[in-house]
């Protein structure tokens, strides 16, 4: 790998500036072969869309969805215990 630790750290910090903006716009963020990020909202129910107001939102969380390739690699990974 030709990247230094500080390079990777800088990219991750820059992503922290960009990711929240895109998630707030309702976008799904692709992380390429790793997976994607999106926002999941929880809310109180509403009879109609017209009666729904933002204060009914009771929870927000960021969801990571790994690609099939990453899920498959985790399934075959060997696990050992360190004591």
mmCIF file of C-alpha atoms in Angstrom:
data_model
loop_
_atom_site.group_PDB
_atom_site.id
_atom_site.type_symbol
_atom_site.label_atom_id
_atom_site.label_comp_id
_atom_site.label_asym_id
_atom_site.label_seq_id
_atom_site.Cartn_x
_atom_site.Cartn_y
_atom_site.Cartn_z
ATOM 1 C CA UNK A 1 0.000 0.000 0.000
ATOM 2 C CA UNK A 2 1.429 3.377 -0.978
ATOM 3 C CA UNK A 3 -0.766 5.415 1.350
ATOM 4 C CA UNK A 4 0.620 6.600 4.634
ATOM 5 C CA UNK A 5 -1.440 6.404 7.798
ATOM 6 C CA UNK A 6 -1.722 10.201 7.820
ATOM 7 C CA UNK A 7 -3.129 10.145 4.250
ATOM 8 C CA UNK A 8 -5.851 7.703 5.229
ATOM 9 C CA UNK A 9 -6.601 9.695 8.374
ATOM 10 C CA UNK A 10 -6.942 12.881 6.305
ATOM 11 C CA UNK A 11 -9.378 11.219 3.901
ATOM 12 C CA UNK A 12 -11.507 9.935 6.773
ATOM 13 C CA UNK A 13 -11.628 13.395 8.359
ATOM 14 C CA UNK A 14 -12.653 14.939 5.031
ATOM 15 C CA UNK A 15 -15.399 12.324 4.710
ATOM 16 C CA UNK A 16 -16.744 13.419 8.098
ATOM 17 C CA UNK A 17 -17.386 16.853 6.570
ATOM 18 C CA UNK A 18 -19.051 15.510 3.429
ATOM 19 C CA UNK A 19 -21.040 12.460 4.579
ATOM 20 C CA UNK A 20 -23.472 14.237 6.958
ATOM 21 C CA UNK A 21 -24.359 16.776 4.255
ATOM 22 C CA UNK A 22 -25.212 14.081 1.733
ATOM 23 C CA UNK A 23 -27.120 11.979 4.266
ATOM 24 C CA UNK A 24 -29.166 15.049 5.260
ATOM 25 C CA UNK A 25 -30.166 15.385 1.595
ATOM 26 C CA UNK A 26 -31.464 11.803 1.660
ATOM 27 C CA UNK A 27 -28.648 10.457 -0.497
ATOM 28 C CA UNK A 28 -27.162 6.979 -0.254
ATOM 29 C CA UNK A 29 -23.384 7.143 -0.010
ATOM 30 C CA UNK A 30 -21.520 4.473 -1.937
ATOM 31 C CA UNK A 31 -18.230 3.308 -0.479
ATOM 32 C CA UNK A 32 -17.440 1.251 -3.564
ATOM 33 C CA UNK A 33 -16.538 -2.383 -2.900
ATOM 34 C CA UNK A 34 -17.041 -1.889 0.842
ATOM 35 C CA UNK A 35 -20.745 -1.011 0.934
ATOM 36 C CA UNK A 36 -22.980 1.991 1.410
ATOM 37 C CA UNK A 37 -24.314 4.349 4.076
ATOM 38 C CA UNK A 38 -27.842 5.688 4.423
ATOM 39 C CA UNK A 39 -30.066 7.200 7.098
ATOM 40 C CA UNK A 40 -32.883 5.270 8.746
ATOM 41 C CA UNK A 41 -35.646 7.322 10.378
ATOM 42 C CA UNK A 42 -38.116 6.208 13.030
ATOM 43 C CA UNK A 43 -41.316 8.159 13.596
ATOM 44 C CA UNK A 44 -44.696 8.206 15.215
ATOM 45 C CA UNK A 45 -47.471 7.194 12.844
ATOM 46 C CA UNK A 46 -49.604 9.582 10.823
ATOM 47 C CA UNK A 47 -52.956 8.947 9.176
ATOM 48 C CA UNK A 48 -51.883 10.783 6.005
ATOM 49 C CA UNK A 49 -48.748 12.262 4.475
ATOM 50 C CA UNK A 50 -50.328 15.704 4.766
ATOM 51 C CA UNK A 51 -50.654 15.295 8.555
ATOM 52 C CA UNK A 52 -47.029 14.244 9.008
ATOM 53 C CA UNK A 53 -44.727 16.847 10.567
ATOM 54 C CA UNK A 54 -40.955 16.615 11.203
ATOM 55 C CA UNK A 55 -41.434 16.653 14.986
ATOM 56 C CA UNK A 56 -42.982 13.173 14.624
ATOM 57 C CA UNK A 57 -39.501 11.812 13.847
ATOM 58 C CA UNK A 58 -38.358 10.057 17.020
ATOM 59 C CA UNK A 59 -35.070 8.545 15.924
ATOM 60 C CA UNK A 60 -32.316 8.787 13.312
ATOM 61 C CA UNK A 61 -29.433 6.431 12.686
ATOM 62 C CA UNK A 62 -26.791 5.814 10.075
ATOM 63 C CA UNK A 63 -27.016 2.352 8.517
ATOM 64 C CA UNK A 64 -24.037 0.624 6.906
ATOM 65 C CA UNK A 65 -24.904 -1.953 4.241
ATOM 66 C CA UNK A 66 -21.916 -4.092 3.277
ATOM 67 C CA UNK A 67 -21.576 -5.441 -0.249
ATOM 68 C CA UNK A 68 -22.126 -9.143 -0.882
ATOM 69 C CA UNK A 69 -18.368 -9.504 -1.380
ATOM 70 C CA UNK A 70 -17.624 -8.111 2.094
ATOM 71 C CA UNK A 71 -20.373 -10.231 3.704
ATOM 72 C CA UNK A 72 -18.969 -13.342 2.017
ATOM 73 C CA UNK A 73 -15.433 -12.579 3.228
ATOM 74 C CA UNK A 74 -16.685 -12.176 6.799
ATOM 75 C CA UNK A 75 -18.491 -15.534 6.605
ATOM 76 C CA UNK A 76 -15.300 -17.448 5.740
ATOM 77 C CA UNK A 77 -13.058 -15.519 8.124
ATOM 78 C CA UNK A 78 -11.306 -17.554 10.800
ATOM 79 C CA UNK A 79 -11.957 -16.472 14.371
ATOM 80 C CA UNK A 80 -9.649 -17.073 17.334
ATOM 81 C CA UNK A 81 -9.830 -16.055 20.969
ATOM 82 C CA UNK A 82 -7.075 -14.136 22.707
ATOM 83 C CA UNK A 83 -6.959 -14.241 26.471
#
